GROMACS .gro file of N, CA and C in nm:
model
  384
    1UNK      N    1  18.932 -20.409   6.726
    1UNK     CA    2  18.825 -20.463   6.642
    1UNK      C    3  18.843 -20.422   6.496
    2UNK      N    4  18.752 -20.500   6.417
    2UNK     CA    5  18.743 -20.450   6.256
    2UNK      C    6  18.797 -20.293   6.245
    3UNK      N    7  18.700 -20.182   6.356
    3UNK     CA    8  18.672 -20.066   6.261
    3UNK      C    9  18.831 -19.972   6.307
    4UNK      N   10  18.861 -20.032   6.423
    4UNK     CA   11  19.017 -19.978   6.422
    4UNK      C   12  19.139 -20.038   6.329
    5UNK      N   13  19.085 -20.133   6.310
    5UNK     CA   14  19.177 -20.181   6.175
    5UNK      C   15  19.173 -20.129   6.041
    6UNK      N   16  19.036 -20.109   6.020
    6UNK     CA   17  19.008 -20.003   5.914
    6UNK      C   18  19.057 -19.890   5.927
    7UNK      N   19  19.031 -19.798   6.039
    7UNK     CA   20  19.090 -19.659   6.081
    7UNK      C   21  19.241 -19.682   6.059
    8UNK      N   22  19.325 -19.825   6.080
    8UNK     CA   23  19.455 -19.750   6.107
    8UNK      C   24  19.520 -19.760   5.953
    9UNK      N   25  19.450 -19.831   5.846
    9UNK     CA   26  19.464 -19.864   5.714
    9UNK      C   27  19.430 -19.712   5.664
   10UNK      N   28  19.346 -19.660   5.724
   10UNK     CA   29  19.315 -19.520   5.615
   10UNK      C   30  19.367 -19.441   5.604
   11UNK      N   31  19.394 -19.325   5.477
   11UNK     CA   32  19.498 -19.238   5.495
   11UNK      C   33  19.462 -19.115   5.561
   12UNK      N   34  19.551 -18.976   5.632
   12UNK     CA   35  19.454 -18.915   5.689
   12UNK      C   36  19.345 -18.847   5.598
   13UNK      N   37  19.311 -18.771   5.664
   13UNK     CA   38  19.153 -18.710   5.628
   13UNK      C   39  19.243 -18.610   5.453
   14UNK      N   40  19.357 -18.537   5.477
   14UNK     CA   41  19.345 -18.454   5.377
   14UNK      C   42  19.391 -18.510   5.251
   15UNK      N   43  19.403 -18.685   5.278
   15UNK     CA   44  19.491 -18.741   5.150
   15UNK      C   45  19.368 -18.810   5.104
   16UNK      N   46  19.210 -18.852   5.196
   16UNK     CA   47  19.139 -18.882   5.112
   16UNK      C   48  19.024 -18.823   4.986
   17UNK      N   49  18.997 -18.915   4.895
   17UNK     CA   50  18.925 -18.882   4.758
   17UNK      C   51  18.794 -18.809   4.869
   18UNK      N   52  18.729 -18.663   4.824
   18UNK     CA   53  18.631 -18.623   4.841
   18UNK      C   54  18.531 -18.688   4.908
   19UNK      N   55  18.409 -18.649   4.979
   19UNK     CA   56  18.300 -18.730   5.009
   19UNK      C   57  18.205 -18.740   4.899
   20UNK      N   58  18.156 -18.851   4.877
   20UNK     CA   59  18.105 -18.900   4.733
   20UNK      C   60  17.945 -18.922   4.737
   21UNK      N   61  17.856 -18.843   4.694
   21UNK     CA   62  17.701 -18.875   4.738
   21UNK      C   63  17.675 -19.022   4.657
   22UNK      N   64  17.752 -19.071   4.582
   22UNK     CA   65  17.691 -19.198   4.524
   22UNK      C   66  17.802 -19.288   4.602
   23UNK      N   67  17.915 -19.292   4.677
   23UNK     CA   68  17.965 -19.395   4.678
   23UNK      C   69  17.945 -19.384   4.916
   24UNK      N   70  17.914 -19.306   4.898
   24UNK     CA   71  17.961 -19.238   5.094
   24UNK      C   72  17.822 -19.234   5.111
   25UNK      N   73  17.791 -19.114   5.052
   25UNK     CA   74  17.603 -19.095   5.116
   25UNK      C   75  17.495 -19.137   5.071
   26UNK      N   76  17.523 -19.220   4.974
   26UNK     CA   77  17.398 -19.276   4.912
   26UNK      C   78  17.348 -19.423   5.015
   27UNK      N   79  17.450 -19.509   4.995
   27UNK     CA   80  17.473 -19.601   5.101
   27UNK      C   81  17.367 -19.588   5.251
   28UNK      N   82  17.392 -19.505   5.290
   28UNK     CA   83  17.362 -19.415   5.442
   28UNK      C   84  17.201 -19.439   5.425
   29UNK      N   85  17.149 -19.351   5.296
   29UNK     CA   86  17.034 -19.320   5.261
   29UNK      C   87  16.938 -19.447   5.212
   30UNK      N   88  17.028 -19.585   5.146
   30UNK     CA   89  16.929 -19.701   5.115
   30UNK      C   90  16.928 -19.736   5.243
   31UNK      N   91  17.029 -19.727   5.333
   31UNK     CA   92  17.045 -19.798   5.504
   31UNK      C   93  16.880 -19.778   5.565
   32UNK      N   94  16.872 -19.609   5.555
   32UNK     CA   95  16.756 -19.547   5.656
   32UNK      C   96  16.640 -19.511   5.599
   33UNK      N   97  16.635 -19.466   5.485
   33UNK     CA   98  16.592 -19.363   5.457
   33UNK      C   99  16.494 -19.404   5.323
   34UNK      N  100  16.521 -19.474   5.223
   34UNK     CA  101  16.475 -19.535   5.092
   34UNK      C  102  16.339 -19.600   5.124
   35UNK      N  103  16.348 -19.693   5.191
   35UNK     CA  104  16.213 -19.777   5.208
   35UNK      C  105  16.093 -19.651   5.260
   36UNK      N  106  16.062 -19.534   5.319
   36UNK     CA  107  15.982 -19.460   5.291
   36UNK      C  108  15.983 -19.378   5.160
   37UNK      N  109  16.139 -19.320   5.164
   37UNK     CA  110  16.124 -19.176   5.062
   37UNK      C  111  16.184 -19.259   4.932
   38UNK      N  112  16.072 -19.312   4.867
   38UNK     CA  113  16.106 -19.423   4.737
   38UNK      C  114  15.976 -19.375   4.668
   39UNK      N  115  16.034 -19.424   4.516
   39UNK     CA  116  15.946 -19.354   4.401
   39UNK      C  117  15.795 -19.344   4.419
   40UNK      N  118  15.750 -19.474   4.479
   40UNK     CA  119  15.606 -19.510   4.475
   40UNK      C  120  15.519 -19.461   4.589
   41UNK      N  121  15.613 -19.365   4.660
   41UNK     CA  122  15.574 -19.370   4.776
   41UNK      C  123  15.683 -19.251   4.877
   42UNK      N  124  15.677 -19.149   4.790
   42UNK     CA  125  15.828 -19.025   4.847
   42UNK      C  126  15.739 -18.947   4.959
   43UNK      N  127  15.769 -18.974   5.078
   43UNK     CA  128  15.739 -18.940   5.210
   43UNK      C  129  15.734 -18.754   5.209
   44UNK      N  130  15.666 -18.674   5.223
   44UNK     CA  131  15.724 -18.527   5.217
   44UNK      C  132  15.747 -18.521   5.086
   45UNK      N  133  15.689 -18.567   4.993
   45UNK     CA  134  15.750 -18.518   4.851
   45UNK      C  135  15.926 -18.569   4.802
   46UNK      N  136  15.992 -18.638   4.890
   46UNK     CA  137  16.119 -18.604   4.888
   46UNK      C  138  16.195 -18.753   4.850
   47UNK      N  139  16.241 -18.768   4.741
   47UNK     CA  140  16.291 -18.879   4.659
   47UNK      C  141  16.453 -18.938   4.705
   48UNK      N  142  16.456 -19.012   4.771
   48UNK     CA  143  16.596 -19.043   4.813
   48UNK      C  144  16.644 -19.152   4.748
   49UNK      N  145  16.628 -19.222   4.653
   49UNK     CA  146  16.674 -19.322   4.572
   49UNK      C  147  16.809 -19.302   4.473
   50UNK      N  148  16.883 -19.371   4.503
   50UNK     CA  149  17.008 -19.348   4.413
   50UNK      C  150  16.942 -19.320   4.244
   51UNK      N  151  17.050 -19.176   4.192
   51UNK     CA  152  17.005 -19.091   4.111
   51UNK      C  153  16.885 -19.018   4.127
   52UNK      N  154  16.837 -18.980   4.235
   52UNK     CA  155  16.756 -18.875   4.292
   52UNK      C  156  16.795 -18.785   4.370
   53UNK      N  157  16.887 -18.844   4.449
   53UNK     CA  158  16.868 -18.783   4.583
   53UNK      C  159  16.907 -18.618   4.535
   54UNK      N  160  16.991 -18.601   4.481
   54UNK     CA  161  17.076 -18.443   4.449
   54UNK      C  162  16.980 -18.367   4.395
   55UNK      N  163  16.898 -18.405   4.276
   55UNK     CA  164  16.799 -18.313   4.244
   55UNK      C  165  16.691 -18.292   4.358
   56UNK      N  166  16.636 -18.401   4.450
   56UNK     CA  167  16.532 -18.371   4.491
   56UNK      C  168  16.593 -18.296   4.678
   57UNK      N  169  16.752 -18.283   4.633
   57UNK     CA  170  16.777 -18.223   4.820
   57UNK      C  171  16.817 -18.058   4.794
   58UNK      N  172  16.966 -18.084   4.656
   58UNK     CA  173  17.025 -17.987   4.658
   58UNK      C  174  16.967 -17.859   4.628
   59UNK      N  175  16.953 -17.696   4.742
   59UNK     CA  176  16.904 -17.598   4.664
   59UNK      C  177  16.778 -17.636   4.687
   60UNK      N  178  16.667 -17.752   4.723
   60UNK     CA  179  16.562 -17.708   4.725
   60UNK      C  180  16.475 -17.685   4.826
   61UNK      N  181  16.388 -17.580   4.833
   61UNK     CA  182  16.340 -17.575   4.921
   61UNK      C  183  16.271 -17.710   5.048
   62UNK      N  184  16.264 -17.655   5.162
   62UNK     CA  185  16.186 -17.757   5.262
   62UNK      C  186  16.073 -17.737   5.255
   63UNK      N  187  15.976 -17.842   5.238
   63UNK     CA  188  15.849 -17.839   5.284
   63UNK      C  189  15.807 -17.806   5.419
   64UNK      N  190  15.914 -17.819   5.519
   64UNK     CA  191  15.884 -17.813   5.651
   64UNK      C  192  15.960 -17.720   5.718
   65UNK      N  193  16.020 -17.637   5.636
   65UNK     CA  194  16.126 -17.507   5.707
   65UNK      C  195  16.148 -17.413   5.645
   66UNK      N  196  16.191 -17.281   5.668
   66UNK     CA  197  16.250 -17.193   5.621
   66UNK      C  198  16.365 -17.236   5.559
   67UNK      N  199  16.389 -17.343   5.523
   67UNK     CA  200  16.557 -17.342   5.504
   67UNK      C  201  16.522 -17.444   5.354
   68UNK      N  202  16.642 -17.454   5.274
   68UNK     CA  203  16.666 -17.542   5.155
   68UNK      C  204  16.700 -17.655   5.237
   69UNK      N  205  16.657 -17.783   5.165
   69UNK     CA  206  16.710 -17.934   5.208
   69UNK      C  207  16.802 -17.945   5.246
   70UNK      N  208  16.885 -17.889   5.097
   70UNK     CA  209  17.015 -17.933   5.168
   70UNK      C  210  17.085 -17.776   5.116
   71UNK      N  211  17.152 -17.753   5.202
   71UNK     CA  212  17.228 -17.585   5.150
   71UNK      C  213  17.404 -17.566   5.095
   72UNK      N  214  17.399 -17.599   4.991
   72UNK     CA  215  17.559 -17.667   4.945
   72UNK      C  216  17.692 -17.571   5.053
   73UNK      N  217  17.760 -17.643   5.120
   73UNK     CA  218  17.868 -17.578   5.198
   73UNK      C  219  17.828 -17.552   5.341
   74UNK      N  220  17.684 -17.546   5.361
   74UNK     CA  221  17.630 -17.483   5.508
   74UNK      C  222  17.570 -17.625   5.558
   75UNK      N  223  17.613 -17.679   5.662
   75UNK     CA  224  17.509 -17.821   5.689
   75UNK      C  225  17.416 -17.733   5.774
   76UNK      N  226  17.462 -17.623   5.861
   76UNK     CA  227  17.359 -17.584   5.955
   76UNK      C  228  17.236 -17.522   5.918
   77UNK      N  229  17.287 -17.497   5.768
   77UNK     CA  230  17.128 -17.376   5.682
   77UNK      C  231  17.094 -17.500   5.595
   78UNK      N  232  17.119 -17.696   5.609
   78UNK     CA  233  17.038 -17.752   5.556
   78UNK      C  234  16.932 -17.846   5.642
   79UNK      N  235  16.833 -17.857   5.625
   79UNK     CA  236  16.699 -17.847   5.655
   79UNK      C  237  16.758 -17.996   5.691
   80UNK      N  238  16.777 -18.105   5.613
   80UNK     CA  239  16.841 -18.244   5.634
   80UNK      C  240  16.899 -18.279   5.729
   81UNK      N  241  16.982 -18.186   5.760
   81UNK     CA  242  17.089 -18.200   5.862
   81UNK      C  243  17.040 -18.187   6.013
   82UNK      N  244  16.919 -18.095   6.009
   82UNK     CA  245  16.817 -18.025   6.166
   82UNK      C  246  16.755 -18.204   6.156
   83UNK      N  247  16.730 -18.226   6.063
   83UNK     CA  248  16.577 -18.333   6.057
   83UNK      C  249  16.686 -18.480   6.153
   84UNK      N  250  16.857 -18.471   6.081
   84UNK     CA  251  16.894 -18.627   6.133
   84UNK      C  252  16.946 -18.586   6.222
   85UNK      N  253  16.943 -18.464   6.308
   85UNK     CA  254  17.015 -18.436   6.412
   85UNK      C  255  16.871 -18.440   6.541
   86UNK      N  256  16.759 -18.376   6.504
   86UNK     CA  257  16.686 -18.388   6.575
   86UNK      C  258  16.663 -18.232   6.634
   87UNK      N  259  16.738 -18.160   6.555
   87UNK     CA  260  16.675 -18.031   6.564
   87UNK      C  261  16.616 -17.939   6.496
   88UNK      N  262  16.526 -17.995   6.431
   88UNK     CA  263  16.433 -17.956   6.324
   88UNK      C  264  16.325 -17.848   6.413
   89UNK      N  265  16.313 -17.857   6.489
   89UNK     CA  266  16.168 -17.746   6.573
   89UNK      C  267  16.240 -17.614   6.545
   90UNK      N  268  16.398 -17.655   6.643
   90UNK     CA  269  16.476 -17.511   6.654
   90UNK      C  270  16.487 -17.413   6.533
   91UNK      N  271  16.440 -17.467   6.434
   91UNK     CA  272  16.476 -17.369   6.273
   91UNK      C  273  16.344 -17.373   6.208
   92UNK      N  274  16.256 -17.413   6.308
   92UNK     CA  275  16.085 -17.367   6.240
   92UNK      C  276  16.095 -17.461   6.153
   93UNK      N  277  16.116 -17.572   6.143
   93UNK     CA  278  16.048 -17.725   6.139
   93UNK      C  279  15.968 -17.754   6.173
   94UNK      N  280  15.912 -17.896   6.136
   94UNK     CA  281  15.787 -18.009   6.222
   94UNK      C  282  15.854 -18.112   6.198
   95UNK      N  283  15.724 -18.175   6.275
   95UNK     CA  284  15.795 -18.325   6.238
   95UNK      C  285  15.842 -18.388   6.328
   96UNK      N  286  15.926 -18.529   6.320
   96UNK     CA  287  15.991 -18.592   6.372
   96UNK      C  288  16.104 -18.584   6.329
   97UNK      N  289  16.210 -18.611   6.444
   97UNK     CA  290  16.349 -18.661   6.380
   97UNK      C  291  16.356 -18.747   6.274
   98UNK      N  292  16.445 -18.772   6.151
   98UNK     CA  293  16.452 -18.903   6.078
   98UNK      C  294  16.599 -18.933   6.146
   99UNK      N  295  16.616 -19.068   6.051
   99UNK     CA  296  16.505 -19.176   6.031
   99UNK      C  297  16.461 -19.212   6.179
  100UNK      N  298  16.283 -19.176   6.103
  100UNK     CA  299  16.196 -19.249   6.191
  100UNK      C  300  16.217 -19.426   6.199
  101UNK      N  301  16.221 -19.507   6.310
  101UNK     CA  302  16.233 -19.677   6.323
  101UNK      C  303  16.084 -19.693   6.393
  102UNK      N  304  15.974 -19.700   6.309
  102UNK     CA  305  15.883 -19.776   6.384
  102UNK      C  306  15.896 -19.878   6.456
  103UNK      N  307  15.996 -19.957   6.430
  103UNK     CA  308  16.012 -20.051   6.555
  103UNK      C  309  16.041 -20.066   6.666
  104UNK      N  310  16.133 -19.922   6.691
  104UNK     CA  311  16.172 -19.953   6.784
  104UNK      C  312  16.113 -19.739   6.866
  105UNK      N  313  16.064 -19.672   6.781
  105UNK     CA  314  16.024 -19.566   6.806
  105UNK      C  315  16.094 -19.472   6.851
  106UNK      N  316  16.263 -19.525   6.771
  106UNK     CA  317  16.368 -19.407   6.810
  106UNK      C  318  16.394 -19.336   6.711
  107UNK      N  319  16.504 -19.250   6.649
  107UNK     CA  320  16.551 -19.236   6.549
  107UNK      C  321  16.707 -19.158   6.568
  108UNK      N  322  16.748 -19.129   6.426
  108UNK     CA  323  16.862 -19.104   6.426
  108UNK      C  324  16.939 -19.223   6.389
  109UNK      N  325  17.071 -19.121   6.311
  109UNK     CA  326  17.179 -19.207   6.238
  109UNK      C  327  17.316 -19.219   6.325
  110UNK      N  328  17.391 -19.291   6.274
  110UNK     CA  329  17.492 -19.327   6.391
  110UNK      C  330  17.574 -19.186   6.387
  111UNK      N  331  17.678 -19.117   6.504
  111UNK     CA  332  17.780 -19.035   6.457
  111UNK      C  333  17.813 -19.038   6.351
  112UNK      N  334  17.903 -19.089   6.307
  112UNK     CA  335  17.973 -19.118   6.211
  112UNK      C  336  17.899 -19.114   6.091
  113UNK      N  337  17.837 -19.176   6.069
  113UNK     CA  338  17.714 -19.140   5.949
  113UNK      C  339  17.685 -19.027   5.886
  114UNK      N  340  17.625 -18.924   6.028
  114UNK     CA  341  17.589 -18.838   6.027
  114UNK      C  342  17.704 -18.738   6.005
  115UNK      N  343  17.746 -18.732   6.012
  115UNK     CA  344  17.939 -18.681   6.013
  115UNK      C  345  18.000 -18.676   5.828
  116UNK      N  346  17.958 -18.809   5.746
  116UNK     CA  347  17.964 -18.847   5.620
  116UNK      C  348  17.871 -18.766   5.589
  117UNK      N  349  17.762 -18.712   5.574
  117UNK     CA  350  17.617 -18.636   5.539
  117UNK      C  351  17.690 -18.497   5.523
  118UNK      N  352  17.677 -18.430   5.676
  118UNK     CA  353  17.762 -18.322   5.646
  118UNK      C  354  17.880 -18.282   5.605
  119UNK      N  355  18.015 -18.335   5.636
  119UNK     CA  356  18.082 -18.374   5.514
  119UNK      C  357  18.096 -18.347   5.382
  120UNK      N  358  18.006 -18.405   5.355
  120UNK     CA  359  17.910 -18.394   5.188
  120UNK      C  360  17.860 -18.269   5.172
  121UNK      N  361  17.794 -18.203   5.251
  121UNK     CA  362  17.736 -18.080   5.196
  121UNK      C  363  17.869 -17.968   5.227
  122UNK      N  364  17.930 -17.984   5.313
  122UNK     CA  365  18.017 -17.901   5.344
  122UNK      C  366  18.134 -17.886   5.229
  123UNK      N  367  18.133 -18.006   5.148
  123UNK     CA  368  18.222 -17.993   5.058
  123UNK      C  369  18.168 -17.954   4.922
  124UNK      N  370  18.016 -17.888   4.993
  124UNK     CA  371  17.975 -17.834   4.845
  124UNK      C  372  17.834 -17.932   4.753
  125UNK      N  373  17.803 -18.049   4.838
  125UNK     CA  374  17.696 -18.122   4.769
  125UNK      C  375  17.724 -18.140   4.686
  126UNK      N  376  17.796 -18.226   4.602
  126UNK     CA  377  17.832 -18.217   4.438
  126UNK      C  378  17.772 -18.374   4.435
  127UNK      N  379  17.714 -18.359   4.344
  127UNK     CA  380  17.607 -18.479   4.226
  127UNK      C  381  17.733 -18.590   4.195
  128UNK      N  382  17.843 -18.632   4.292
  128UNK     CA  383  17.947 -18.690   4.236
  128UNK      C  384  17.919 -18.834   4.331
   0.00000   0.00000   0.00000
């Protein structure tokens, strides 16, 4: 299919350009996440709109945990990462998993997705 054709086009993992919060994880975030946590209307306080997202994740504290949003290099000490994994209770969270789908009353992002997210923080969260 398409995505093995893509896979066999790509170079491996250590020849590609960095994970990119505006070009990799931002994407992810208008997918799931924007239509609540948007200017007029930031769910939890928490602004996910391209040119937000870094100020309002990186380093800052959770409203709903002991932990920072997002914790540059650690996905497991970021608060983000419990919330799209669905283990937000285990680290003295609330809440629901995101993304919440009222429609269908599931949530969660695909592997792979979720994989791009951490990724990203693991390489340090950079505003790039």
């Amino acid at each position: 299919g398409p995505a093995l054709a893509l896979a066999l086009c790509m170079p491996p993992a250590s020849a590609q350009a960095p994970v990119s919060l505006s070009r990799d994880v931002q994407p992810i975030l208008d997918r799931y996440c924007v239509a609540c946590h948007l200017y007029e209307s930031p769910q939890g306080g928490l602004l996910l709109e391209a040119g937000d997202t870094h100020a309002a994740t990186v380093d800052v504290p959770s409203t709903q945990a002991p932990l920072p949003r997002v914790a540059p290099g650690d996905p497991e000490r970021s608060y983000l990462v419990h919330k799209l994994r669905g283990t937000q209770l285990q680290v003295g969270g609330s809440g629901a998993p995101m993304p919440f789908n009222a429609d269908t009353g599931t949530s969660g992002l695909a592997t792979d997705e979720l994989e791009v997210i951490e990724a990203w923080i693991r390489a340090g969260a950079p505003d790039n």
